[in-house]
Tab-separated table of C-alpha atoms in Angstrom:
chain	number	residue	atom	x	y	z
A	765	MET	CA	0.000	0.000	0.000
A	766	ASN	CA	1.373	3.431	-0.917
A	767	TYR	CA	1.588	6.365	1.490
A	768	THR	CA	2.812	9.968	1.313
A	769	THR	CA	3.827	10.757	4.899
A	770	GLN	CA	4.316	9.002	8.231
A	771	MET	CA	0.882	10.290	9.266
A	772	ASP	CA	-0.715	9.029	6.064
A	773	ALA	CA	0.838	5.598	6.617
A	774	ALA	CA	-0.321	5.557	10.237
A	775	LYS	CA	-3.910	6.389	9.263
A	776	LYS	CA	-3.850	3.572	6.688
A	777	GLY	CA	-2.586	1.072	9.269
A	778	ILE	CA	0.869	0.813	7.688
A	779	ILE	CA	3.909	0.251	9.940
A	780	THR	CA	6.858	2.071	8.357
A	781	LYS	CA	10.510	1.221	8.933
A	782	GLU	CA	10.838	4.525	10.809
A	783	MET	CA	8.016	3.479	13.160
A	784	GLU	CA	9.746	0.153	13.791
A	785	ILE	CA	13.014	1.903	14.689
A	786	VAL	CA	11.317	4.377	17.039
A	787	SER	CA	9.264	1.586	18.631
A	788	LYS	CA	12.457	-0.294	19.560
A	789	LYS	CA	14.231	2.831	20.809
A	790	GLU	CA	11.313	3.835	23.020
A	791	ASN	CA	10.283	0.321	24.119
A	792	ILE	CA	6.711	1.056	23.024
A	793	ASP	CA	4.311	-1.216	21.145
A	794	VAL	CA	4.528	-0.290	17.470
A	795	ASN	CA	0.741	-0.300	17.045
A	796	ILE	CA	0.296	2.147	19.931
A	797	LEU	CA	2.990	4.306	18.310
A	798	ARG	CA	1.257	4.118	14.928
A	799	GLN	CA	-2.096	5.112	16.456
A	800	LYS	CA	-0.592	8.166	18.181
A	801	ILE	CA	1.067	9.242	14.914
A	802	ALA	CA	-2.310	8.914	13.189
A	803	GLU	CA	-3.817	11.151	15.897
A	804	GLY	CA	-1.024	13.731	15.578
A	805	LYS	CA	0.155	13.215	19.177
A	806	ILE	CA	3.512	11.815	18.022
A	807	VAL	CA	5.596	12.818	15.007
A	808	ILE	CA	8.544	11.174	13.297
A	809	PRO	CA	10.275	13.959	11.335
A	810	ALA	CA	11.870	12.056	8.449
A	811	ASN	CA	12.258	13.743	5.069
A	812	LYS	CA	12.315	11.223	2.227
A	813	ASN	CA	15.587	12.767	1.002
A	814	HIS	CA	17.455	12.594	4.332
A	815	LYS	CA	19.196	9.270	3.704
A	816	SER	CA	21.571	9.295	6.724
A	817	LEU	CA	18.785	9.855	9.285
A	818	ASN	CA	18.414	7.670	12.348
A	819	PRO	CA	14.757	8.518	13.072
A	820	GLU	CA	13.360	9.687	16.398
A	821	GLY	CA	9.828	10.104	17.668
A	822	VAL	CA	8.642	13.253	19.417
A	823	GLY	CA	5.463	13.379	21.457
A	824	GLU	CA	3.186	11.822	24.023
A	825	GLY	CA	4.667	8.994	26.095
A	826	LEU	CA	8.137	9.196	24.521
A	827	ARG	CA	11.451	10.383	25.949
A	828	THR	CA	11.841	14.162	25.950
A	829	LYS	CA	14.046	15.063	22.972
A	830	ILE	CA	16.505	17.948	22.676
A	831	ASN	CA	17.474	20.215	19.799
A	832	VAL	CA	20.745	22.054	19.190
A	833	ASN	CA	20.808	25.335	17.249
A	834	LEU	CA	23.800	26.229	15.083
A	835	GLY	CA	24.583	27.776	11.700
A	836	ILE	CA	26.543	30.502	9.954
A	837	SER	CA	25.905	34.228	10.260
A	838	LYS	CA	27.440	37.362	8.744
A	839	ASP	CA	29.710	37.865	11.751
A	840	CYS	CA	30.606	34.162	12.146
A	841	CYS	CA	30.543	32.391	8.791
A	842	ASN	CA	33.017	29.514	9.253
A	843	ILE	CA	31.295	26.454	7.787
A	844	GLU	CA	33.837	23.955	9.143
A	845	LYS	CA	33.473	25.238	12.707
A	846	GLU	CA	29.712	24.812	12.556
A	847	LEU	CA	30.040	21.319	11.053
A	848	GLU	CA	32.403	20.397	13.894
A	849	LYS	CA	29.757	21.589	16.359
A	850	ALA	CA	27.236	19.370	14.572
A	851	ARG	CA	29.546	16.352	14.806
A	852	VAL	CA	30.026	16.893	18.550
A	853	ALA	CA	26.287	17.450	19.088
A	854	ILE	CA	25.563	14.102	17.412
A	855	GLU	CA	28.265	12.390	19.515
A	856	MET	CA	26.569	13.861	22.599
A	857	LYS	CA	23.295	12.254	21.410
A	858	ALA	CA	21.292	15.357	20.601
A	859	GLU	CA	18.269	14.110	18.667
A	860	ALA	CA	17.882	17.205	16.485
A	861	ILE	CA	19.954	20.011	14.981
A	862	MET	CA	18.435	23.233	13.681
A	863	ASP	CA	20.407	25.051	11.010
A	864	LEU	CA	19.683	28.723	11.655
A	865	SER	CA	22.071	29.980	8.969
A	866	CYS	CA	21.194	33.430	7.694
A	867	TYR	CA	24.171	34.548	5.588
A	868	GLY	CA	26.579	33.361	2.924
A	869	LYS	CA	26.791	29.829	1.558
A	870	THR	CA	23.755	28.531	3.408
A	871	GLU	CA	22.905	25.895	0.803
A	872	GLU	CA	26.425	24.452	0.862
A	873	PHE	CA	26.359	24.242	4.662
A	874	ARG	CA	22.830	22.812	4.772
A	875	LYS	CA	23.590	20.040	2.273
A	876	LYS	CA	26.802	19.041	4.083
A	877	LEU	CA	24.945	18.998	7.392
A	878	ILE	CA	22.098	16.840	6.076
A	879	ASN	CA	24.483	14.408	4.364
A	880	MET	CA	26.508	13.794	7.538
A	881	SER	CA	23.766	13.982	10.178
A	882	THR	CA	22.043	10.980	11.724
A	883	ALA	CA	20.054	13.489	13.819
A	884	MET	CA	16.927	15.097	12.369
A	885	ILE	CA	17.584	18.480	10.769
A	886	GLY	CA	15.398	21.557	11.114
A	887	THR	CA	15.587	24.969	9.431
A	888	VAL	CA	13.838	28.338	9.424
A	889	PRO	CA	13.405	29.178	5.713
A	890	VAL	CA	12.546	32.842	6.310
A	891	TYR	CA	16.087	33.362	7.684
A	892	ASP	CA	17.543	32.114	4.422
A	893	ALA	CA	15.381	34.146	2.040
A	894	VAL	CA	17.232	37.484	2.227
A	895	GLY	CA	20.603	35.916	1.456
A	896	PHE	CA	19.209	33.395	-1.027
A	897	TYR	CA	17.792	36.124	-3.263
A	898	ASP	CA	20.220	38.913	-2.282
A	899	LYS	CA	17.183	41.144	-1.853
A	900	GLU	CA	15.957	43.413	0.898
A	901	LEU	CA	13.153	41.894	2.949
A	902	LYS	CA	10.423	44.188	1.568
A	903	ASP	CA	11.178	43.180	-2.032
A	904	ILE	CA	10.872	39.399	-1.566
A	905	SER	CA	7.629	38.099	-3.059
A	906	SER	CA	5.292	35.503	-1.573
A	907	GLU	CA	6.258	33.106	-4.351
A	908	GLU	CA	9.938	33.543	-3.553
A	909	PHE	CA	9.364	32.679	0.114
A	910	LEU	CA	7.627	29.471	-0.987
A	911	LYS	CA	10.511	28.593	-3.309
A	912	VAL	CA	12.927	28.721	-0.370
A	913	ILE	CA	10.687	26.331	1.558
A	914	GLU	CA	10.632	23.948	-1.402
A	915	LYS	CA	14.434	24.152	-1.772
A	916	HIS	CA	14.937	23.232	1.905
A	917	ALA	CA	12.451	20.356	1.544
A	918	GLU	CA	14.174	19.087	-1.594
A	919	ASP	CA	17.554	19.206	0.191
A	920	GLY	CA	16.259	16.834	2.878
A	921	VAL	CA	15.233	19.023	5.842
A	922	ASP	CA	13.119	16.987	8.286
A	923	PHE	CA	11.242	19.809	10.020
A	924	MET	CA	10.838	23.519	9.302
A	925	THR	CA	9.790	26.415	11.468
A	926	ILE	CA	6.970	28.151	9.629
A	927	HIS	CA	5.704	31.340	11.301
A	928	ALA	CA	2.158	31.124	9.939
A	929	GLY	CA	0.382	32.111	13.157
A	930	ILE	CA	1.285	35.796	13.000
A	931	ASN	CA	-1.368	36.787	10.482
A	932	ARG	CA	-2.950	40.240	10.126
A	933	GLU	CA	-5.435	39.413	12.860
A	934	THR	CA	-2.709	38.382	15.324
A	935	ALA	CA	-0.732	41.493	14.397
A	936	GLU	CA	-3.710	43.684	15.315
A	937	VAL	CA	-3.935	42.011	18.722
A	938	PHE	CA	-0.214	42.699	19.189
A	939	LYS	CA	-0.674	46.376	18.296
A	940	ARG	CA	-3.549	46.807	20.745
A	941	ASN	CA	-1.708	45.100	23.613
A	942	LYS	CA	1.661	46.790	24.108
A	943	ARG	CA	4.597	44.679	25.184
A	944	LEU	CA	7.837	45.434	26.994
A	945	THR	CA	9.959	43.519	24.440
A	946	ASN	CA	7.701	43.555	21.349
A	947	ILE	CA	8.351	40.581	19.001
A	948	VAL	CA	11.611	38.806	19.859
A	949	SER	CA	11.287	35.883	17.452
A	950	ARG	CA	13.720	36.608	14.609
A	951	GLY	CA	11.461	34.953	12.021
A	952	GLY	CA	8.364	36.510	13.548
A	953	SER	CA	9.842	39.996	13.501
A	954	LEU	CA	10.879	39.605	9.855
A	955	LEU	CA	7.394	38.531	8.792
A	956	TYR	CA	5.700	41.235	10.866
A	957	ALA	CA	7.982	43.796	9.213
A	958	TRP	CA	7.215	42.323	5.748
A	959	MET	CA	3.462	42.608	6.387
A	960	GLU	CA	3.785	46.201	7.598
A	961	LEU	CA	6.089	47.269	4.776
A	962	ASN	CA	3.897	45.703	2.091
A	963	ASP	CA	0.491	46.139	3.744
A	964	ARG	CA	-0.260	42.486	2.983
A	965	GLU	CA	-1.115	39.240	4.737
A	966	ASN	CA	1.682	36.997	6.006
A	967	PRO	CA	2.556	34.857	2.945
A	968	PHE	CA	3.038	31.767	5.138
A	969	TYR	CA	-0.544	32.121	6.401
A	970	GLU	CA	-2.080	33.200	3.091
A	971	HIS	CA	-0.438	30.345	1.161
A	972	PHE	CA	-0.503	27.713	3.901
A	973	ASP	CA	-2.125	25.178	1.554
A	974	LYS	CA	0.798	25.526	-0.869
A	975	ILE	CA	3.207	24.934	2.006
A	976	LEU	CA	1.238	21.797	2.848
A	977	ASP	CA	1.654	20.641	-0.770
A	978	ILE	CA	5.444	20.891	-0.381
A	979	CYS	CA	5.536	19.237	3.046
A	980	GLU	CA	3.294	16.377	1.950
A	981	LYS	CA	5.481	15.723	-1.097
A	982	TYR	CA	8.718	15.343	0.899
A	983	ASP	CA	7.197	14.375	4.289
A	984	VAL	CA	8.475	17.475	6.050
A	985	THR	CA	7.147	18.058	9.557
A	986	ILE	CA	5.989	21.638	10.113
A	987	SER	CA	7.114	23.213	13.356
A	988	LEU	CA	4.559	25.994	13.692
A	989	GLY	CA	6.649	28.947	14.875
A	990	ASP	CA	5.787	31.048	17.913
A	991	ALA	CA	6.389	34.497	16.449
A	992	CYS	CA	4.709	36.045	19.505
A	993	ARG	CA	6.574	34.086	22.137
A	994	PRO	CA	7.363	36.264	25.163
A	995	GLY	CA	10.872	37.731	25.193
A	996	SER	CA	10.633	38.740	28.841
A	997	ILE	CA	8.781	37.387	31.846
A	998	ASN	CA	6.772	40.631	31.769
A	999	ASP	CA	5.178	39.593	28.429
A	1000	ALA	CA	4.442	35.955	29.299
A	1001	THR	CA	0.952	34.506	28.743
A	1002	ASP	CA	-0.330	37.747	27.216
A	1003	ALA	CA	-2.961	38.390	24.545
A	1004	SER	CA	-0.532	38.172	21.597
A	1005	GLN	CA	0.919	34.833	22.690
A	1006	ILE	CA	-2.499	33.251	23.296
A	1007	LYS	CA	-4.040	34.669	20.115
A	1008	GLU	CA	-1.238	33.165	18.046
A	1009	LEU	CA	-1.622	29.827	19.832
A	1010	ILE	CA	-5.320	29.742	18.850
A	1011	VAL	CA	-4.339	30.317	15.193
A	1012	LEU	CA	-1.715	27.558	15.433
A	1013	GLY	CA	-4.405	25.166	16.670
A	1014	GLU	CA	-6.532	25.972	13.612
A	1015	LEU	CA	-3.563	25.463	11.272
A	1016	THR	CA	-2.794	22.147	12.963
A	1017	LYS	CA	-6.177	20.741	11.972
A	1018	ARG	CA	-5.692	21.932	8.388
A	1019	ALA	CA	-2.314	20.197	8.221
A	1020	TRP	CA	-3.634	16.948	9.660
A	1021	GLU	CA	-6.338	16.870	6.996
A	1022	ARG	CA	-3.452	16.730	4.503
A	1023	ASN	CA	-1.515	14.159	6.586
A	1024	VAL	CA	1.270	16.663	7.328
A	1025	GLN	CA	2.859	16.200	10.751
A	1026	ILE	CA	2.856	19.164	13.131
A	1027	ILE	CA	4.923	20.373	16.089
A	1028	ILE	CA	3.911	23.496	18.009
A	1029	GLU	CA	6.614	25.906	19.185
A	1030	GLY	CA	6.266	27.640	22.534
A	1031	PRO	CA	7.763	30.116	24.980
A	1032	GLY	CA	10.116	31.823	25.513
A	1033	HIS	CA	10.617	33.748	28.771
A	1034	MET	CA	8.138	32.805	31.495
A	1035	PRO	CA	7.834	32.857	35.301
A	1036	ILE	CA	7.959	29.401	36.865
A	1037	ASN	CA	4.409	29.629	38.185
A	1038	GLU	CA	2.952	30.084	34.663
A	1039	ILE	CA	4.711	27.182	32.936
A	1040	ALA	CA	2.356	24.310	33.820
A	1041	ALA	CA	-0.712	26.284	32.749
A	1042	ASN	CA	0.929	27.113	29.408
A	1043	MET	CA	1.633	23.435	28.722
A	1044	LEU	CA	-2.028	22.648	29.401
A	1045	LEU	CA	-3.181	25.490	27.125
A	1046	GLU	CA	-1.016	24.293	24.232
A	1047	LYS	CA	-2.170	20.708	24.483
A	1048	LYS	CA	-5.795	21.849	24.676
A	1049	LEU	CA	-5.761	24.524	21.966
A	1050	CYS	CA	-3.532	22.528	19.606
A	1051	HIS	CA	-5.318	19.193	20.046
A	1052	GLY	CA	-2.464	17.265	21.681
A	1053	ALA	CA	0.186	18.092	19.059
A	1054	PRO	CA	3.787	17.749	20.314
A	1055	PHE	CA	5.074	20.885	22.065
A	1056	TYR	CA	8.572	22.259	21.388
A	1057	VAL	CA	9.793	24.904	23.860
A	1058	LEU	CA	12.739	27.305	23.949
A	1059	GLY	CA	13.511	27.122	27.643
A	1060	PRO	CA	11.297	28.524	28.996
A	1061	ILE	CA	13.797	30.981	30.506
A	1062	VAL	CA	12.495	31.648	34.010
A	1063	THR	CA	14.255	34.941	34.788
A	1064	ASP	CA	15.682	37.724	32.622
A	1065	ILE	CA	18.681	38.664	34.790
A	1066	ALA	CA	21.209	35.910	34.018
A	1067	PRO	CA	23.085	36.545	30.741
A	1068	GLY	CA	26.013	34.154	30.700
A	1069	TYR	CA	23.989	31.609	32.676
A	1070	ASP	CA	20.883	31.198	30.560
A	1071	HIS	CA	21.612	27.504	30.062
A	1072	ILE	CA	20.689	27.250	33.760
A	1073	THR	CA	17.598	29.507	33.657
A	1074	SER	CA	16.477	27.544	30.597
A	1075	ALA	CA	17.099	24.109	32.135
A	1076	ILE	CA	14.988	25.049	35.157
A	1077	GLY	CA	12.096	26.055	32.898
A	1078	GLY	CA	12.637	23.147	30.523
A	1079	ALA	CA	12.429	20.554	33.294
A	1080	ILE	CA	9.163	22.049	34.581
A	1081	ALA	CA	7.741	22.381	31.055
A	1082	ALA	CA	8.568	18.818	30.027
A	1083	ALA	CA	7.333	17.387	33.338
A	1084	ASN	CA	4.006	19.095	32.540
A	1085	GLY	CA	3.701	17.887	28.958
A	1086	ALA	CA	6.306	19.523	26.681
A	1087	ASP	CA	7.872	16.936	24.380
A	1088	PHE	CA	10.877	18.648	22.812
A	1089	LEU	CA	13.369	21.080	24.386
A	1090	CYS	CA	15.420	23.541	22.364
A	1091	TYR	CA	18.739	23.974	24.107
A	1092	VAL	CA	19.949	27.334	25.352
A	1093	THR	CA	23.649	28.048	25.865
A	1094	PRO	CA	25.517	30.397	28.233
A	1095	ALA	CA	25.974	32.671	25.191
A	1096	GLU	CA	22.221	33.266	24.720
A	1097	HIS	CA	21.474	36.998	24.288
A	1098	LEU	CA	25.228	37.689	23.934
A	1099	ARG	CA	26.875	36.080	20.884
A	1100	LEU	CA	27.072	33.031	18.633
A	1101	PRO	CA	27.890	30.057	20.882
A	1102	THR	CA	31.336	28.444	20.789
A	1103	LEU	CA	31.869	24.691	20.830
A	1104	GLU	CA	32.247	24.784	24.623
A	1105	ASP	CA	29.084	26.894	24.978
A	1106	MET	CA	27.262	24.313	22.902
A	1107	LYS	CA	28.471	21.450	25.097
A	1108	GLU	CA	27.293	23.223	28.251
A	1109	GLY	CA	23.930	23.941	26.654
A	1110	ILE	CA	23.483	20.306	25.596
A	1111	ILE	CA	24.339	18.936	29.046
A	1112	ALA	CA	22.027	21.380	30.838
A	1113	THR	CA	19.162	20.552	28.471
A	1114	LYS	CA	19.748	16.797	28.705
A	1115	ILE	CA	19.579	17.053	32.493
A	1116	ALA	CA	16.268	18.922	32.215
A	1117	ALA	CA	14.875	16.376	29.743
A	1118	HIS	CA	15.881	13.397	31.897
A	1119	ALA	CA	14.519	14.968	35.082
A	1120	ALA	CA	11.204	15.455	33.280
A	1121	ASP	CA	11.203	11.877	31.978
A	1122	ILE	CA	11.477	10.653	35.582
A	1123	ALA	CA	8.481	12.814	36.504
A	1124	LYS	CA	6.535	11.529	33.469
A	1125	ASN	CA	7.403	7.931	34.383
A	1126	ILE	CA	8.914	7.248	30.962
A	1127	LYS	CA	9.965	3.610	30.638
A	1128	GLY	CA	13.556	3.068	31.751
A	1129	ALA	CA	14.184	6.650	32.901
A	1130	LYS	CA	14.628	5.778	36.602
A	1131	LYS	CA	16.852	2.779	35.819
A	1132	TRP	CA	19.745	5.084	34.874
A	1133	ASP	CA	19.500	6.824	38.270
A	1134	TYR	CA	19.175	3.479	40.069
A	1135	GLU	CA	22.397	2.221	38.484
A	1136	MET	CA	24.230	5.444	39.391
A	1137	SER	CA	23.061	5.257	43.013
A	1138	LYS	CA	24.127	1.623	43.187
A	1139	ALA	CA	27.585	2.517	41.865
A	1140	ARG	CA	27.868	5.317	44.450
A	1141	GLN	CA	26.886	2.985	47.284
A	1142	ASN	CA	29.516	0.508	46.077
A	1143	LEU	CA	32.096	3.311	45.657
A	1144	ASP	CA	32.586	2.034	42.095
A	1145	TRP	CA	34.178	5.108	40.564
A	1146	GLU	CA	34.695	3.629	37.112
A	1147	LYS	CA	31.005	2.704	36.882
A	1148	MET	CA	30.047	6.204	38.046
A	1149	PHE	CA	32.153	7.753	35.289
A	1150	LYS	CA	30.529	5.566	32.644
A	1151	LEU	CA	27.009	6.348	33.844
A	1152	ALA	CA	27.560	10.106	34.215
A	1153	ILE	CA	25.760	12.401	31.773
A	1154	ASP	CA	29.178	14.043	31.192
A	1155	PRO	CA	31.845	11.337	31.744
A	1156	GLU	CA	34.672	13.622	30.626
A	1157	LYS	CA	33.972	16.242	33.296
A	1158	THR	CA	33.473	13.713	36.103
A	1159	ARG	CA	36.812	12.035	35.358
A	1160	LYS	CA	38.528	15.434	35.188
A	1161	TYR	CA	37.169	16.572	38.557
A	1162	ARG	CA	38.152	13.311	40.247
A	1163	LYS	CA	41.657	13.389	38.772
A	1164	GLU	CA	42.247	17.022	39.766
A	1165	SER	CA	41.780	16.279	43.494
A	1166	MET	CA	42.565	12.684	44.365
A	1167	PRO	CA	41.960	11.705	48.021
A	1168	GLN	CA	44.392	9.881	50.299
A	1169	HIS	CA	42.033	6.902	50.375
A	1170	GLU	CA	40.668	5.793	47.001
A	1171	ASP	CA	37.355	4.620	48.483
A	1172	SER	CA	36.465	8.248	49.276
A	1173	CYS	CA	36.699	11.696	47.705
A	1174	SER	CA	38.725	14.743	48.746
A	1175	MET	CA	35.638	16.459	50.189
A	1176	CYS	CA	34.796	13.923	52.927
A	1177	GLY	CA	37.840	11.654	53.040
A	1178	LYS	CA	37.425	8.954	55.706
A	1179	MET	CA	34.228	10.632	56.899
A	1180	CYS	CA	32.548	9.504	53.654
A	1181	SER	CA	29.061	8.294	54.552
A	1182	MET	CA	29.019	5.632	51.832
A	1183	ARG	CA	32.388	4.236	52.935
A	1184	ASN	CA	31.518	4.183	56.631
A	1185	MET	CA	28.006	2.785	56.217
A	1186	ASN	CA	29.377	-0.014	54.034
A	1187	LYS	CA	31.828	-0.880	56.823
A	1188	VAL	CA	29.435	-0.676	59.743
A	1189	MET	CA	26.714	-2.615	57.881
A	1190	LYS	CA	29.280	-5.435	57.527
A	1191	GLY	CA	30.086	-5.278	61.260
A	1192	LYS	CA	33.481	-3.635	60.731
A	1193	ASN	CA	35.098	-0.891	62.805
A	1194	ILE	CA	35.305	2.671	61.491
A	1195	ASN	CA	38.709	4.282	61.888
A	1196	ILE	CA	38.628	7.984	61.025
A	1197	LEU	CA	41.677	9.376	62.876
A	1198	ARG	CA	44.000	6.409	62.349
A	1199	GLU	CA	44.733	3.803	59.702
A	1200	ASP	CA	42.326	0.891	59.359
A	1201	ASP	CA	43.073	-2.306	61.255
């Protein structure tokens, strides 16, 4: 039986090879997986032209996935450096990489990235349009925007951020409800500016059916962009954000009618006490579609440490229903991340995702922690290193400050609770001030 997309196959009762792979990875019955894909609650972003892909599922009941942003810009346009970041991100088991390139040889970089990446690849076509045509934003036509989307799809991009929710109606709500930080989404601000400069509807909203034609042809998952995401905690859960979310829910249904898979993008900056309610709103208004969040960043005062503010918000968001976390690095709000920034961002986001998986009772999540605790109780340092989320750093810290007694660490020494409890539970004496008998 023929099918066009993973969702089309799922609705027809077909088990694809991608579904089989995800089923084994997630330890979930393949028929349950297929049913949730048919309902739109799980997606498998897998462009037909991405031949090196090792597919992943995103959505209800699955492990929380993480995405890494990278790409070339006018100020930092070294393709090899960005490809090296991609290689390291894949080694660190990031499930997705978004190419946010906005200057120079974007096509060359994108094709190299897709060819070498086993992780799913996402892009934001509106970023690429200005450089692709070498035109000012105002002069790019609706048809030209669509051509960029088709080019990315043809190249093998698995999911694309399409800011279709900021239509003229949403823009009017934004104008009537003043914000502290206006529109902070780069793609959203570009499309808002295009609409204002041309006095026309957002081409991604006006021609959404044509975008669906492209995505159905190549099986591209649409990540419906949150152009009105809050850029400060002051603007969180406001009229603009909620209005756009309502539009995204309407677009989701239109996409599902065409068997195009959908992810919904979300906040943004947000106080901790508003996160759970926002997860509930998205799932309700967007009919259970997978939710992809940037952070949320829970305070605005920590430039240089936003991988931490983001991980706090990400853990709470995913524990309350978010399915996909976009990493944030220490360089957020400051500059293009370095390789080391990227590593820190990945680790922080992986910690958040795993903490949420424990809360969501995802199969196997607690087993990792159980094995680590067992290794700690046994003072099995080598096992601890292997189980650590960052083995390199744990080995480094241990090596930099070796204790006198190897069955302890340099913080507690012979007062180590694990060491002493192991001894006393076996009926042995505990010698702290002198050598053991």
